[in-house]
Amino acid sequence: VQLQASGGGLVQAGGSLRLSCAASGGTFSRYFMGWFRQAPGKEREFVACVSGLGRSTLKYADSVKGRFTISRDNAKNTVSLEMRNLKPEDTAVYYCAGDRSLIVGQATNPDAYDYWGQGTQVTVSS
């Protein structure tokens, strides 16, 4: 599957952004989908994920819980990340990722995902 992330940009603290990830070339509904981010000089970190196969199990990093919402639209082959009340520490390149076979227990580990989008920059100014 090929993944294409979009929607990043520059926003002031307290603002909102919506990231989208379009998938092609696979049976999207079967894929476990996640969002990760990587700030300069830091390792890639888990943000949120949603399971496939109709289960739609959701998981969030503690740092974004209550502010970010992940959702998927299997009819449109997209997964989105709605980000509200953004903080300067949310500044990073955001990546969408997918995998057909991982389980919820593996979802926060970027090494568990086989497919990655190209990343989209989110910058939050203070």
XYZ file of C-alpha atoms in Angstrom:
126
model
C 0.000 0.000 0.000
C 1.168 3.552 -0.731
C 0.474 6.304 1.781
C 0.333 10.049 1.156
C 0.089 12.423 4.106
C -1.098 16.009 3.829
C -2.538 18.855 5.862
C 0.424 20.118 7.811
C 1.222 23.778 8.213
C 2.018 26.632 10.564
C -0.456 27.402 13.322
C -0.429 29.408 16.526
C -0.592 27.718 19.894
C -4.162 26.844 20.724
C -5.054 26.414 17.080
C -6.171 23.367 15.132
C -5.074 21.352 12.125
C -6.390 18.287 10.373
C -3.969 15.840 8.825
C -5.056 13.335 6.228
C -3.420 10.210 4.880
C -4.613 8.741 1.607
C -3.924 5.086 0.906
C -3.751 3.327 -2.428
C -2.758 -0.050 -3.721
C -4.086 -2.263 -0.965
C -7.186 -3.365 0.869
C -7.231 -0.366 3.175
C -9.859 -1.680 5.575
C -7.546 -4.513 6.591
C -4.734 -2.202 7.628
C -3.931 -1.089 11.119
C -3.167 2.644 10.723
C -1.097 4.908 12.909
C 0.267 8.421 13.164
C 3.757 9.108 14.422
C 5.795 12.267 14.717
C 9.433 13.182 14.808
C 10.837 16.430 16.115
C 14.374 17.577 15.265
C 16.940 15.619 17.227
C 14.361 13.258 18.668
C 13.241 9.744 17.902
C 10.033 9.035 16.081
C 7.204 8.757 18.593
C 3.754 7.277 18.566
C 0.797 9.655 18.393
C -2.354 7.649 17.679
C -3.617 4.555 15.928
C -6.783 2.871 14.793
C -7.210 -0.812 14.073
C -8.656 -2.263 10.888
C -11.092 -5.034 10.021
C -14.027 -3.102 11.444
C -12.802 -3.215 15.018
C -11.723 0.458 15.110
C -9.814 0.140 18.347
C -8.264 3.515 19.164
C -5.137 4.318 21.086
C -3.464 7.650 21.864
C -0.220 8.841 23.350
C -0.781 10.437 26.740
C 0.628 13.717 25.447
C -2.164 14.115 22.893
C -5.071 12.413 24.637
C -8.097 14.695 24.744
C -6.673 17.001 22.067
C -6.160 14.737 19.037
C -8.699 12.463 17.372
C -7.865 9.742 14.873
C -10.485 8.450 12.467
C -10.646 6.373 9.339
C -12.947 6.294 6.336
C -12.609 2.931 4.651
C -14.836 4.010 1.765
C -12.406 6.812 0.929
C -9.239 4.936 1.931
C -8.192 7.686 4.307
C -7.142 8.080 7.893
C -7.244 11.491 9.533
C -5.812 13.127 12.605
C -7.779 16.052 13.984
C -5.499 18.129 16.210
C -6.907 20.745 18.562
C -5.394 23.003 21.196
C -2.003 22.610 19.590
C 1.093 23.340 21.632
C 4.612 24.308 20.553
C 5.796 20.879 21.678
C 3.548 19.333 19.017
C 5.892 20.752 16.386
C 7.246 17.856 14.334
C 7.056 16.038 11.047
C 3.994 13.838 11.192
C 3.930 10.475 9.461
C 1.135 8.067 8.755
C 1.925 4.384 8.818
C 0.116 1.155 8.084
C 0.417 -2.551 8.582
C -1.776 -5.533 7.879
C -0.693 -7.837 10.630
C 0.212 -6.011 13.798
C -1.875 -6.149 16.948
C -2.810 -3.436 19.419
C 0.037 -4.401 21.712
C 2.541 -3.521 18.972
C 0.820 -0.339 17.847
C 3.105 2.174 19.558
C 6.282 0.688 18.055
C 7.202 2.309 14.728
C 9.255 -0.755 13.778
C 6.040 -2.792 13.685
C 4.702 -0.869 10.680
C 5.666 -1.878 7.157
C 4.298 1.086 5.225
C 4.960 4.796 5.699
C 3.870 8.036 4.142
C 6.322 10.798 3.341
C 5.580 13.035 6.322
C 3.997 16.440 6.671
C 5.414 19.294 8.739
C 3.412 20.729 11.610
C 4.789 23.873 13.225
C 3.117 25.434 16.248
C 4.260 28.913 17.193
C 4.023 30.241 20.724
